[in-house]
CSV table of C-alpha atoms in Angstrom, one decimal:
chain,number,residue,atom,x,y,z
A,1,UNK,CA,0.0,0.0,0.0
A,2,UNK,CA,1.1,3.5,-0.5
A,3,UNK,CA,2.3,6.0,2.2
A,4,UNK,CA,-1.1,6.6,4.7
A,5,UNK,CA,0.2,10.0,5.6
A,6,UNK,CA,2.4,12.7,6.1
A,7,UNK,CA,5.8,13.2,8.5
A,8,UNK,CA,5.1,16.7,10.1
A,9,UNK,CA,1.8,18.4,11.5
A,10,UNK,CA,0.9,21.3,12.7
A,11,UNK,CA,-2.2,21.9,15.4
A,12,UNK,CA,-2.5,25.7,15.9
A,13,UNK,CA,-5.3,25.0,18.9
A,14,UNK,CA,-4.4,23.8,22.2
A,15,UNK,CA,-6.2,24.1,25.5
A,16,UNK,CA,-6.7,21.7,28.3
A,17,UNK,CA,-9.7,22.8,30.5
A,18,UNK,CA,-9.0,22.8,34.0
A,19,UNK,CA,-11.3,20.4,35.2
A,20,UNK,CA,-12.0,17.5,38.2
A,21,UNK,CA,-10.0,14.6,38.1
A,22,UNK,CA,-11.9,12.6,39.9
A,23,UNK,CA,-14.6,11.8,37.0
A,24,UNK,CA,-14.1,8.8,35.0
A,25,UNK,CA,-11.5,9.0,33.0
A,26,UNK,CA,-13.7,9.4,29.5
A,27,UNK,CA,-15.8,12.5,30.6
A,28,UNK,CA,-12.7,14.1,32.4
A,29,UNK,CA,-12.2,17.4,30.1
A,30,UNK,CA,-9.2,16.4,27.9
A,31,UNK,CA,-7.0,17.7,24.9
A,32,UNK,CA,-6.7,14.9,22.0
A,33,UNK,CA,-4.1,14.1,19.0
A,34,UNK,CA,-5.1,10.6,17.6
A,35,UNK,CA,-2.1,9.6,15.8
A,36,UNK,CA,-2.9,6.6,12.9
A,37,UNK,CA,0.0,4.7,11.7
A,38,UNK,CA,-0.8,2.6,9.2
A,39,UNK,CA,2.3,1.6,7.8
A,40,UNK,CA,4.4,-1.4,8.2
A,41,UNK,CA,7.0,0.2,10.6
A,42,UNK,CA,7.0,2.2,13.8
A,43,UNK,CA,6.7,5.8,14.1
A,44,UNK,CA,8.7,7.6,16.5
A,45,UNK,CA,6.9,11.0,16.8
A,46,UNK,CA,8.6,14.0,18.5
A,47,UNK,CA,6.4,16.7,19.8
A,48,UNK,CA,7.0,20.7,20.4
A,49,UNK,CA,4.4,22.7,22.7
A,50,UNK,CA,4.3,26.3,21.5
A,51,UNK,CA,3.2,28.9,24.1
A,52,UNK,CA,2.0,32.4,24.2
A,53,UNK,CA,4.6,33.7,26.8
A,54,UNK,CA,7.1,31.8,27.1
A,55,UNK,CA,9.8,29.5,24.8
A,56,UNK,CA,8.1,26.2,23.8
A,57,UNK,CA,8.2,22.7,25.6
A,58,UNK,CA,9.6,19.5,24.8
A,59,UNK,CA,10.1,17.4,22.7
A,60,UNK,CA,7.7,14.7,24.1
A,61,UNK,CA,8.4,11.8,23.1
A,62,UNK,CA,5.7,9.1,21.4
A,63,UNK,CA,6.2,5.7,19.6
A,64,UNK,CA,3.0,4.4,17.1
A,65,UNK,CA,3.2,0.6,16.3
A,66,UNK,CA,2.9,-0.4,13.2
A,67,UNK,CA,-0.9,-0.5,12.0
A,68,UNK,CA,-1.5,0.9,15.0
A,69,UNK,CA,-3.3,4.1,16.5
A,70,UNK,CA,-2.6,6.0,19.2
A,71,UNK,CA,-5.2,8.6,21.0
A,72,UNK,CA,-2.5,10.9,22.8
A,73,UNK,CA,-3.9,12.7,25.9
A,74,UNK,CA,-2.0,16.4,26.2
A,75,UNK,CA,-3.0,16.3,29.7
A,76,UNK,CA,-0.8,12.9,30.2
A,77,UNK,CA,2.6,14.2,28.8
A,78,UNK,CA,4.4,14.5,31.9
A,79,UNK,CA,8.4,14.6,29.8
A,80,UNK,CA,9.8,17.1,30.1
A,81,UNK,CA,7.0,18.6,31.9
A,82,UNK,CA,3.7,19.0,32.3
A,83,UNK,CA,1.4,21.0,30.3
A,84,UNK,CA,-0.7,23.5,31.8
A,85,UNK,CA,-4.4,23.8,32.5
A,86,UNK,CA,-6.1,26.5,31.5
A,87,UNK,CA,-3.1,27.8,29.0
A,88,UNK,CA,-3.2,28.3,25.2
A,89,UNK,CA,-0.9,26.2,23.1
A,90,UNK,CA,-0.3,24.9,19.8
A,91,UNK,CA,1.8,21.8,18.8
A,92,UNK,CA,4.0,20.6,15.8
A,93,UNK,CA,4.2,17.1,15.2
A,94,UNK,CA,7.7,15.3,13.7
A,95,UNK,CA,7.6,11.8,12.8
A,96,UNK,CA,10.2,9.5,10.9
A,97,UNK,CA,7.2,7.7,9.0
A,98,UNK,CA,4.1,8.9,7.5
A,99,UNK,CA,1.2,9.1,9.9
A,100,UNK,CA,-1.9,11.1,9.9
A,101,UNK,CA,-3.1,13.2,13.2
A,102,UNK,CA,-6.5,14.3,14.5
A,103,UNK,CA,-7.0,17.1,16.9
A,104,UNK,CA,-10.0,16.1,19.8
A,105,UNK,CA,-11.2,18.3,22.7
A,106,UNK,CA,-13.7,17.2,25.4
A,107,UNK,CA,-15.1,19.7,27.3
A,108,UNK,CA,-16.7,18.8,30.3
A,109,UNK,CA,-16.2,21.2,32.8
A,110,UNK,CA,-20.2,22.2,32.6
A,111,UNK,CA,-22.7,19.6,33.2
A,112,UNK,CA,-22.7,18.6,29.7
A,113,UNK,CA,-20.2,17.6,27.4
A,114,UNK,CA,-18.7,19.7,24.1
A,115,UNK,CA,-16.7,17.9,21.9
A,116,UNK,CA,-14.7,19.6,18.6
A,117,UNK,CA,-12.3,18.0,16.3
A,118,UNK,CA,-10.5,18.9,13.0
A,119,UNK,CA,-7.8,17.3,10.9
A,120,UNK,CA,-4.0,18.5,11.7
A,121,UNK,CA,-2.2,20.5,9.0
A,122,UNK,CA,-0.2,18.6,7.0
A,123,UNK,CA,3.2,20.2,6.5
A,124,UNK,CA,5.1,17.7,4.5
B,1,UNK,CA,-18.1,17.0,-14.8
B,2,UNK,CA,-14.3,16.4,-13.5
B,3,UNK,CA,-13.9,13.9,-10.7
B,4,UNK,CA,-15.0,14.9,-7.0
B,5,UNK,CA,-12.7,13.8,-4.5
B,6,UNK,CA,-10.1,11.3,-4.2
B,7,UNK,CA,-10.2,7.5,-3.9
B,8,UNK,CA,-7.9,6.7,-0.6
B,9,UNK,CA,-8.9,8.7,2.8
B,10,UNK,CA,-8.2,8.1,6.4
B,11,UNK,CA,-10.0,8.9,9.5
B,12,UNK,CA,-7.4,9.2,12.5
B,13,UNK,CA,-10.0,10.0,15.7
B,14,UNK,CA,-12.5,6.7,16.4
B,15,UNK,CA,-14.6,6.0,19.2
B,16,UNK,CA,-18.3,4.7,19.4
B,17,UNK,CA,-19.8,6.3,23.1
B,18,UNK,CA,-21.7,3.5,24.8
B,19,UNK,CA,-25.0,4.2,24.7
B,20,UNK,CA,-28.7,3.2,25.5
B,21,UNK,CA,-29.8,1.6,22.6
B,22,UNK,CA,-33.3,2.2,23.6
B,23,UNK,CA,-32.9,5.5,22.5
B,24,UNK,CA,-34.6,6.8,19.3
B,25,UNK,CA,-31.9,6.3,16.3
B,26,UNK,CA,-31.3,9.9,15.5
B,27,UNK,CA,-30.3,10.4,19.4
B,28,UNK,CA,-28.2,7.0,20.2
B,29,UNK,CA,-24.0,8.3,20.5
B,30,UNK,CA,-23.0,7.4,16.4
B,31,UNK,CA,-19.4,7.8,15.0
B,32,UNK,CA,-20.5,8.5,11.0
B,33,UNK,CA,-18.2,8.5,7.9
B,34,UNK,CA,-20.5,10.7,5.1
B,35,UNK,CA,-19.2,9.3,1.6
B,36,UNK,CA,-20.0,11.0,-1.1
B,37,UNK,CA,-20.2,9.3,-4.5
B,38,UNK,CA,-21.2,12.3,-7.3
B,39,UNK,CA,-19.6,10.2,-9.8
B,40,UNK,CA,-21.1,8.0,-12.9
B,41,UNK,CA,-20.3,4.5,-11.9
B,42,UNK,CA,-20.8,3.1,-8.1
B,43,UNK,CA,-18.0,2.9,-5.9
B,44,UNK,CA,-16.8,0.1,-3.8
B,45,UNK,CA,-15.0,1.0,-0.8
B,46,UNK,CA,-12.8,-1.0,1.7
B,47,UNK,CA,-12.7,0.4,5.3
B,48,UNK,CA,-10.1,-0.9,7.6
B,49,UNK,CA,-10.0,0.0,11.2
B,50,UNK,CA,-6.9,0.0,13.6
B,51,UNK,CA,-6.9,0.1,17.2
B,52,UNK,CA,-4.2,1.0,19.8
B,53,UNK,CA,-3.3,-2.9,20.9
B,54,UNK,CA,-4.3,-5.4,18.5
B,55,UNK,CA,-4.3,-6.3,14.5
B,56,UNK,CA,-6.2,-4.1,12.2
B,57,UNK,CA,-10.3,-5.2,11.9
B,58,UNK,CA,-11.8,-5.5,8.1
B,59,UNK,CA,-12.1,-5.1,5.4
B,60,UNK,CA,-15.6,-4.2,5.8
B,61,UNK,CA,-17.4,-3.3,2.1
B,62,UNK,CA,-19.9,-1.4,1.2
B,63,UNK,CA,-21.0,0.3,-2.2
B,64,UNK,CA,-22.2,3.7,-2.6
B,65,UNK,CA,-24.1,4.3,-5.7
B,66,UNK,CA,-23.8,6.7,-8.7
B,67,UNK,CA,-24.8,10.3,-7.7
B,68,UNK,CA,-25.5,9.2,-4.4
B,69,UNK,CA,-24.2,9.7,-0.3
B,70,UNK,CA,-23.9,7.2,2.0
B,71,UNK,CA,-23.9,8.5,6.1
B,72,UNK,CA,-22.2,5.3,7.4
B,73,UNK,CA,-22.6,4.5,10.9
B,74,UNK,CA,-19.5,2.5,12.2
B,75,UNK,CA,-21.9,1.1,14.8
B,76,UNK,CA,-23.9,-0.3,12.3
B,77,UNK,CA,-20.6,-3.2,10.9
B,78,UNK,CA,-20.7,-6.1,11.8
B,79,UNK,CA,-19.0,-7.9,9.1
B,80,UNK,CA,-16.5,-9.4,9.6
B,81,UNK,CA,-17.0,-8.4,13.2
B,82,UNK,CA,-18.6,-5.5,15.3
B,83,UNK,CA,-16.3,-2.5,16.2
B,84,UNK,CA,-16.0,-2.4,19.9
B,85,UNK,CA,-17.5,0.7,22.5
B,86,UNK,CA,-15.5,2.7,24.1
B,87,UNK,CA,-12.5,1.9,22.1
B,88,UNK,CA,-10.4,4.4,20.4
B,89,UNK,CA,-9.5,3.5,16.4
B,90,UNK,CA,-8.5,4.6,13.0
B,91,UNK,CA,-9.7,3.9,9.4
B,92,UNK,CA,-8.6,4.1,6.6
B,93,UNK,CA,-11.5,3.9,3.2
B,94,UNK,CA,-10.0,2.9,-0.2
B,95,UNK,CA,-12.4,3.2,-3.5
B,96,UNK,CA,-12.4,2.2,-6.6
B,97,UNK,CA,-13.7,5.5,-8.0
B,98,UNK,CA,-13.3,9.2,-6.5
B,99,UNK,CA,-15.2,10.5,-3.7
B,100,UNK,CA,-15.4,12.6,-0.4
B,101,UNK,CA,-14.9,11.2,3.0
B,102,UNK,CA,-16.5,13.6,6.2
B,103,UNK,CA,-15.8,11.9,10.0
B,104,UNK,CA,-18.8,13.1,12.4
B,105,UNK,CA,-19.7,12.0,15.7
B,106,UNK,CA,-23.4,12.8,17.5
B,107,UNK,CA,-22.2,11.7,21.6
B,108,UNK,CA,-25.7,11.9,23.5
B,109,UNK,CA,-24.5,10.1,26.8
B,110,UNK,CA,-25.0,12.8,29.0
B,111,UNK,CA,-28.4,14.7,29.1
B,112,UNK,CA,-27.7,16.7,25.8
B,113,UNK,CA,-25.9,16.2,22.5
B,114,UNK,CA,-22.6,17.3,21.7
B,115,UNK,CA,-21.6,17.2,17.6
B,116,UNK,CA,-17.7,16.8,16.0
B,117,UNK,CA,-17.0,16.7,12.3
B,118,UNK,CA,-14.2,17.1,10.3
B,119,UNK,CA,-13.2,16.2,6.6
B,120,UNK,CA,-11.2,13.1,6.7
B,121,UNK,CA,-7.7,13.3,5.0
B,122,UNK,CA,-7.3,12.7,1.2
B,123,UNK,CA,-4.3,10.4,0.7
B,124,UNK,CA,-4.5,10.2,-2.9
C,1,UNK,CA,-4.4,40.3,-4.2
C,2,UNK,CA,-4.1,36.3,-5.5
C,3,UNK,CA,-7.2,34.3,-5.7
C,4,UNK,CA,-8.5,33.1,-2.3
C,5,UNK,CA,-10.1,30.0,-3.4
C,6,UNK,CA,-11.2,27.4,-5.1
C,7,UNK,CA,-14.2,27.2,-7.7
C,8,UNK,CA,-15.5,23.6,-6.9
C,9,UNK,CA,-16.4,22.4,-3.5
C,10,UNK,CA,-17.6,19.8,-1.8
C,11,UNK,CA,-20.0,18.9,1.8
C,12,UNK,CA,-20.3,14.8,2.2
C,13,UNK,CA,-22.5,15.7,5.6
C,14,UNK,CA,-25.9,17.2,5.2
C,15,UNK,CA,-28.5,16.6,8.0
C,16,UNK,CA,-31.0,19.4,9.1
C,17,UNK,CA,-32.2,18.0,12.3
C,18,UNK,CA,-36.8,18.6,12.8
C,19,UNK,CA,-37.1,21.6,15.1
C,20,UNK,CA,-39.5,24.0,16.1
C,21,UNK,CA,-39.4,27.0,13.5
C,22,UNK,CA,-41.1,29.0,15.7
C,23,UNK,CA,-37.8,29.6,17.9
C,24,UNK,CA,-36.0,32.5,17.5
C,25,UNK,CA,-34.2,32.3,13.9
C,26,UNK,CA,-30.6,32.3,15.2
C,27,UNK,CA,-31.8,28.9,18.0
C,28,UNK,CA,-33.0,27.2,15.0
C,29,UNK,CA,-31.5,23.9,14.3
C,30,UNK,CA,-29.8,24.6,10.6
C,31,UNK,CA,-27.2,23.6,8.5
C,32,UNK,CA,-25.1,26.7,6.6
C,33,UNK,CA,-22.4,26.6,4.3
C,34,UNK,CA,-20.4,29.4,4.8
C,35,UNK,CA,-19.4,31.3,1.3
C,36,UNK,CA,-16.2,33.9,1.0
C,37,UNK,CA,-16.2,35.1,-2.0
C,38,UNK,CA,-13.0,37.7,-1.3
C,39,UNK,CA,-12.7,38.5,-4.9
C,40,UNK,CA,-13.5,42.1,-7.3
C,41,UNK,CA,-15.9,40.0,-9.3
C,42,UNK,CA,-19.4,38.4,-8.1
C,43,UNK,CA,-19.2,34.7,-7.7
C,44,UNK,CA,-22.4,33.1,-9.3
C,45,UNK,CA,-22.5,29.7,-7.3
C,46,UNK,CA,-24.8,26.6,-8.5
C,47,UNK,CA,-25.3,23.9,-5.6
C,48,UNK,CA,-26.4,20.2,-6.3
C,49,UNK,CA,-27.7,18.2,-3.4
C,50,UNK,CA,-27.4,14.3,-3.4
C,51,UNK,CA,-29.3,11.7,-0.9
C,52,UNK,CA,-28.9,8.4,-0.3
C,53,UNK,CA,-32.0,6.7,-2.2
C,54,UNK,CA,-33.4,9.4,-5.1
C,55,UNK,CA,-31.5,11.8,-7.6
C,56,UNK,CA,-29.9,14.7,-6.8
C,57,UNK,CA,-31.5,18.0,-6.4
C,58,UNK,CA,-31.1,21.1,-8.1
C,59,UNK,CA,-29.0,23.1,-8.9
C,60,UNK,CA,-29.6,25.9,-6.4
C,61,UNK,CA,-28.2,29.3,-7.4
C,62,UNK,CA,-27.1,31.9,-5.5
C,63,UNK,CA,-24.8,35.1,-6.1
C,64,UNK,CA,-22.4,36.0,-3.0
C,65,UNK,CA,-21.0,39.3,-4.1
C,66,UNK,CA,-18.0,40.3,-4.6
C,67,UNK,CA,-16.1,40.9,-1.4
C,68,UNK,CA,-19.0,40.0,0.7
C,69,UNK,CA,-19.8,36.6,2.2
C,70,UNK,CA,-23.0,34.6,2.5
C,71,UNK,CA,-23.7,32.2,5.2
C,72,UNK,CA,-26.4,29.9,3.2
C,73,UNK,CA,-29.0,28.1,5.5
C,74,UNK,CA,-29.5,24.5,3.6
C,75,UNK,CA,-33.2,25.3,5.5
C,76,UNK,CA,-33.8,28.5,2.9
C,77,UNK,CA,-33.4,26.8,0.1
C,78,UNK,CA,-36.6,26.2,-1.7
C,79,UNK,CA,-36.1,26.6,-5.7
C,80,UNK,CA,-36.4,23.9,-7.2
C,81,UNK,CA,-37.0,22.4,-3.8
C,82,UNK,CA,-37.2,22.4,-0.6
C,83,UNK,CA,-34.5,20.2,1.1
C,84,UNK,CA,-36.3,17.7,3.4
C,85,UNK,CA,-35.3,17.5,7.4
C,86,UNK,CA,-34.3,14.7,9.0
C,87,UNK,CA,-32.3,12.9,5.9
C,88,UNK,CA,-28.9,12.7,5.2
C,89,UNK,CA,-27.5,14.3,2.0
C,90,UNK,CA,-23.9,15.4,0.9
C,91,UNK,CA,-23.3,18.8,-1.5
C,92,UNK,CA,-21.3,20.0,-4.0
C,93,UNK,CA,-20.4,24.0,-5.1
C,94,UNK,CA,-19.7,25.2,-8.3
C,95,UNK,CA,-18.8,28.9,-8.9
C,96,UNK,CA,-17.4,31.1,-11.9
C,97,UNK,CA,-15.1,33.0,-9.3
C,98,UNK,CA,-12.8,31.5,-6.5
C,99,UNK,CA,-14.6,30.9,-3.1
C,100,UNK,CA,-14.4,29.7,0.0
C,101,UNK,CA,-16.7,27.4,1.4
C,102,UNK,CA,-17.1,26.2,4.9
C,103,UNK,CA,-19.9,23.7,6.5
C,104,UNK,CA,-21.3,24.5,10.0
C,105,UNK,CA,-24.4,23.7,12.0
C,106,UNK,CA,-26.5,24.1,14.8
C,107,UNK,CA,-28.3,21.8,16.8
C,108,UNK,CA,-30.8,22.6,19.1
C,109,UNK,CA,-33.0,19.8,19.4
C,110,UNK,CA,-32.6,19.5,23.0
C,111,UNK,CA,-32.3,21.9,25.4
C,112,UNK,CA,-28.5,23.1,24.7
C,113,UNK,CA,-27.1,23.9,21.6
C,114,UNK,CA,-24.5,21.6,20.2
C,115,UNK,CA,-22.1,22.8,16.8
C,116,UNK,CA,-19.8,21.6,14.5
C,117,UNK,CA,-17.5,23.0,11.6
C,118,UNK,CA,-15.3,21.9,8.7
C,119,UNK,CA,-13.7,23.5,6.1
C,120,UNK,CA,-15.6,21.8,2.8
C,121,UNK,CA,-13.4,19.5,0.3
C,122,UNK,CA,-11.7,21.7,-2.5
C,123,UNK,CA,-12.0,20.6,-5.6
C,124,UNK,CA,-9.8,22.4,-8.0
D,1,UNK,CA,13.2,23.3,10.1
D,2,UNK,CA,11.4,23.6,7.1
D,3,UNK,CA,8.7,26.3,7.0
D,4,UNK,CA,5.6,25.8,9.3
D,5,UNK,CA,2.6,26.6,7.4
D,6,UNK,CA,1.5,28.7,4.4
D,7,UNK,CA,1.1,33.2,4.2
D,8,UNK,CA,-2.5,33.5,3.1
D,9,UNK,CA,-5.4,31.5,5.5
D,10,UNK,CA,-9.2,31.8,5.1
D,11,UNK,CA,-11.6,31.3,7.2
D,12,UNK,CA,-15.4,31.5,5.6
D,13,UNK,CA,-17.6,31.3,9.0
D,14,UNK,CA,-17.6,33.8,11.4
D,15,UNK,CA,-19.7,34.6,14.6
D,16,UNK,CA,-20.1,36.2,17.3
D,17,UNK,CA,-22.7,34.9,19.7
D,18,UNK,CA,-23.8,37.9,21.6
D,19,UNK,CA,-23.1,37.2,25.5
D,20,UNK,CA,-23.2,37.9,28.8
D,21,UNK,CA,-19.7,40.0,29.5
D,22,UNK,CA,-19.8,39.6,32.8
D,23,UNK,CA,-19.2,36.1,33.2
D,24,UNK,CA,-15.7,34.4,33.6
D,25,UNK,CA,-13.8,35.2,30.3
D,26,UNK,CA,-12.9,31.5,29.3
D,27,UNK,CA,-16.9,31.0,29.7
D,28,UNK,CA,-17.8,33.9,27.4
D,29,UNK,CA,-18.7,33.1,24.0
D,30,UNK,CA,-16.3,34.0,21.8
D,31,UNK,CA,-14.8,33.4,18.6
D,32,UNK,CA,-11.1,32.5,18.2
D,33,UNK,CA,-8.3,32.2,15.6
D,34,UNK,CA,-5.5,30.1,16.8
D,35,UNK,CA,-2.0,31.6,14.7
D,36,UNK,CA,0.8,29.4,15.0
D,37,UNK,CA,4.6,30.9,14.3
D,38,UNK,CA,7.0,28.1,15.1
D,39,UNK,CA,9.1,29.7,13.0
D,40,UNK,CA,12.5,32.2,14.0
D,41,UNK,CA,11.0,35.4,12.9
D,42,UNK,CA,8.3,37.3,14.1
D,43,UNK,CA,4.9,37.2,12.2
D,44,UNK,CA,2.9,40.7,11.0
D,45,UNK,CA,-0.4,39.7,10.1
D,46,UNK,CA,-3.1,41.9,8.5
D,47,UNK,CA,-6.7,40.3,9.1
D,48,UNK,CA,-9.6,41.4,7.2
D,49,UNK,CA,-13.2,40.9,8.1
D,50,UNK,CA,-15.8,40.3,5.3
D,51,UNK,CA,-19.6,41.1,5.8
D,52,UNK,CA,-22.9,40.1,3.8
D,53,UNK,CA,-24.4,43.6,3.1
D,54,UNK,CA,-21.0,46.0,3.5
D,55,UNK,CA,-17.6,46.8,2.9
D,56,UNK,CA,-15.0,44.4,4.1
D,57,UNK,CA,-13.4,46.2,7.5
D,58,UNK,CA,-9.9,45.9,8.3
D,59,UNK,CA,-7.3,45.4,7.9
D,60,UNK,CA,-6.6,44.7,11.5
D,61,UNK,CA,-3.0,43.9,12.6
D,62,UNK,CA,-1.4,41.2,15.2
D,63,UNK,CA,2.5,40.1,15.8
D,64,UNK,CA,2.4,36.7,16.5
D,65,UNK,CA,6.7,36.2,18.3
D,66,UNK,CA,8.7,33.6,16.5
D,67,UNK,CA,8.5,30.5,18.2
D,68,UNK,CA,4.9,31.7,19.9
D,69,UNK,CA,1.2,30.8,19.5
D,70,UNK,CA,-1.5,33.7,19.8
D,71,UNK,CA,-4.9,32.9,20.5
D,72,UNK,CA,-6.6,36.0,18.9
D,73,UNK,CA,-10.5,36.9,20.1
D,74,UNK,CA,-12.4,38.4,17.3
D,75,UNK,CA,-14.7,40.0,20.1
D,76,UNK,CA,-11.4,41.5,21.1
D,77,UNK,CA,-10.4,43.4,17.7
D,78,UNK,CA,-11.2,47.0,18.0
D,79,UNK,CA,-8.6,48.7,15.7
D,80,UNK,CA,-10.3,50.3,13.2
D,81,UNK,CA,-13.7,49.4,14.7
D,82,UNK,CA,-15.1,46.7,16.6
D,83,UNK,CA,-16.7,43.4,15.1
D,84,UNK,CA,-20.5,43.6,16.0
D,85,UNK,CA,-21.8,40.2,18.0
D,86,UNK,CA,-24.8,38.0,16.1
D,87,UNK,CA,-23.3,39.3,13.1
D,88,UNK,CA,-22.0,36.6,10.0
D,89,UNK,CA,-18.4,37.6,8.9
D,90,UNK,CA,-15.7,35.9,6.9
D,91,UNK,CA,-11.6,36.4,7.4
D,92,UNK,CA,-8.7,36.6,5.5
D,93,UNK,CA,-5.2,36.4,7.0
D,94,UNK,CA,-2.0,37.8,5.5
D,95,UNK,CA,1.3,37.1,7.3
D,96,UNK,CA,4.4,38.0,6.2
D,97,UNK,CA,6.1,35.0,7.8
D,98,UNK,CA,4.4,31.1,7.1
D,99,UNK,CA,1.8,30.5,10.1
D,100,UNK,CA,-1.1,27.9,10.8
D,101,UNK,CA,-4.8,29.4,11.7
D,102,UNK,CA,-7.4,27.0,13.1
D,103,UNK,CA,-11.0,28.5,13.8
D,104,UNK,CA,-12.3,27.9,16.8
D,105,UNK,CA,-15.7,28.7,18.6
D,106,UNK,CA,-17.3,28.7,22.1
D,107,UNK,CA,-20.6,29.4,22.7
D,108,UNK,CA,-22.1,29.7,26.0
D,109,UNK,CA,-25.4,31.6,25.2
D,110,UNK,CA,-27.3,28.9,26.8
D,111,UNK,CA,-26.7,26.8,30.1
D,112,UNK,CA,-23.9,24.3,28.9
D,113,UNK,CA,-21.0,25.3,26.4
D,114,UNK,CA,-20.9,24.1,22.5
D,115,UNK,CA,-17.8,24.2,20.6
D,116,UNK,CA,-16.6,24.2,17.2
D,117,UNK,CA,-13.7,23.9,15.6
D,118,UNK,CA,-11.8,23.4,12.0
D,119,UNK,CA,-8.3,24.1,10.3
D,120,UNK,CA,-8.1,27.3,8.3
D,121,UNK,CA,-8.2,27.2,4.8
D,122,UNK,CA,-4.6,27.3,3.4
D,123,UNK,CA,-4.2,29.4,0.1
D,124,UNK,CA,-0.4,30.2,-0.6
C-alpha cells in the first residue's frame, strides 16, 4: 500500500480545561491528538508545545506501532513537563514515518459535554 | 463533470460512546463516515479500522451508488466483526472511484448532545 | 491580491435535524455553508444536493458578491425544492469565481445547543 | 526546520454569539483564531473581516513572536472598529512570515458550552 500520511503536522489550537479529576476518565475534560499509523514500521513522533509567553516545551516523546493508533492525551505528557491547564498552546508534530493526526477536545467542565475536532495540518 | 474527491482517505479519531440503545436512532451516540459518491459508476469502498493494541479489523465493504451519499454508521458493521464501545480506532477507506470522505460523531451520553465533524484526510 | 479560493467544493455531511421554526431564527437547528467570495468580481455559485436513495437535487443558485460573504441556510433553500429534514444528504459548489466554502451547524433539538464546523473538500 | 505553514489563510464562518460579558472570560462566547509561528521570525499579520451587506473592514494587525502561538479573540479586535456580535463575517489572513490558523468557537449563550472547531483554509 502506498504512504497513509504525512511526517510533520501542525495543530495551531491547544487548550486543556482545567477540570476535576476525579470523573471517569472518559468524561474528564481532555486535549486529544489521535495519531494513525498505518504503515508497516513504527513511528517515532517528536512533539513541540508552543506557548503564548514563554519559549516552547519539549520534545515529548511518542512511539505508534505499526498498523497501530494512538489517541495521545496532552493532559498525560508529563516529559519534560507537564502542560498547563487553563493555557493556550499549539503543537508541531515530527515523525520518521508517515502518519496522519486528528486534533480532539472534550469539554466537560459544565454539566454537559462539548466535543470539537479537525484534521491536523499537513506540512510535508 | 471532473472527478469529485479522491479514492484513498483516512479517518485518525474513532470512538463509538456507549450508549442506550433504547434511545430513538437519531439520538443513540453514532461515529458516521458521510461518503460521497457524485460520480457516474458506483464505488466500492474498503474500510479498515486500527486500534491501539491489536491487529487491524476489516475489510468491511460497502457500495455507494452513482450520484448518491452514503452516512455510514460504524456502529452499524458487523461484518466481519462489530467495532468495539468505548475503544479508540482509526480507518482508513480505499475506493475504486473518486469521492469525499467527512468523519462526524453525534455523543448523547449525557443529558444533551454534543456534535464533532471534520473532513477526513485525502491520501491520494 | 491572488485568488482566495477554489471554484469547486464539496460537503459529504448534510443533515437538518426537525425543530421548532417557531424559535427565534438564530436557536433554529440549521445547516449553513459558509461562502467567502474575497474577490472584485461576483461569484455566481450553483449547488447540487445528493441523498442516499433518489436523484440529486437542483442546482440551487445563488450570487455572494464580490467581497461579501453569504452564510447559506441549507433550511432556505426552496427553488427547485425544498430540502427535506431529517435525511442525510452530501453537497457540491460550483462557482465562476474563486470561493471559500465552509460547513457549519447548529443543533438545538434538545435543550443546549450543540455545533460543529469543517472546512468543505476543494476541488480544484 | 522547514517552513511551518502557508502566508494566506481563510476562514469562511464567522460569529459572534452575543453574551453575557460579565461572566468568567474563558466562559464567554467568543470566537477564536489560533496563529501558530514556530518559525524564527516574528509574524505581522493583516486580518480582514468580510460582511454580507457592506464593505469588508480591516485590515486589522497582530504580531504573532517567533516560536509563539497567539490565540486571537475576534470580540477583542477593536482597531479600526469593533466586530459587531450576532453578526455573520468571513476572514482573510495575510502574514508575512508562514503560520497555521485554526478556527475555533465557544458558545455559552445557553446553560452548557458548544464548541466548534476546523483548520483554516490554506491558500499560498
Amino acid at each position: 500500500m502506498q504512504n497513509i500520511g504525512k511526517k510533520i503536522w501542525a495543530i495551531a489550537e491547544g487548550y486543556i480545561p482545567a477540570d476535576d479529576a476525579s470523573k471517569a476518565r472518559q468524561f474528564v475534560s481532555h486535549e486529544t491528538a489521535c495519531i494513525l499509523n498505518a504503515g508497516a514500521e513504527d513511528a517515532h513522533v517528536e512533539i513541540t508545545v508552543y506557548f503564548h509567553d514563554r519559549d516552547p516545551a519539549g520534545p515529548y516523546r511518542v512511539t505508534v506501532g505499526a498498523q497501530r493508533t494512538h489517541h495521545l492525551r496532552f493532559n498525560d505528557l508529563k516529559d519534560p513537563e507537564k502542560i498547563p491547564a487553563d493555557t493556550d498552546f499549539s503543537s508541531v508534530f515530527i515523525s520518521d514515518q508517515p502518519i496522519v493526526v486528528q486534533h480532539t477536545r472534550l469539554d466537560s467542565r459544565r454539566s454537559d459535554i462539548a466535543l470539537l475536532s479537525t484534521m491536523a495540518y499537513p506540512i510535508s
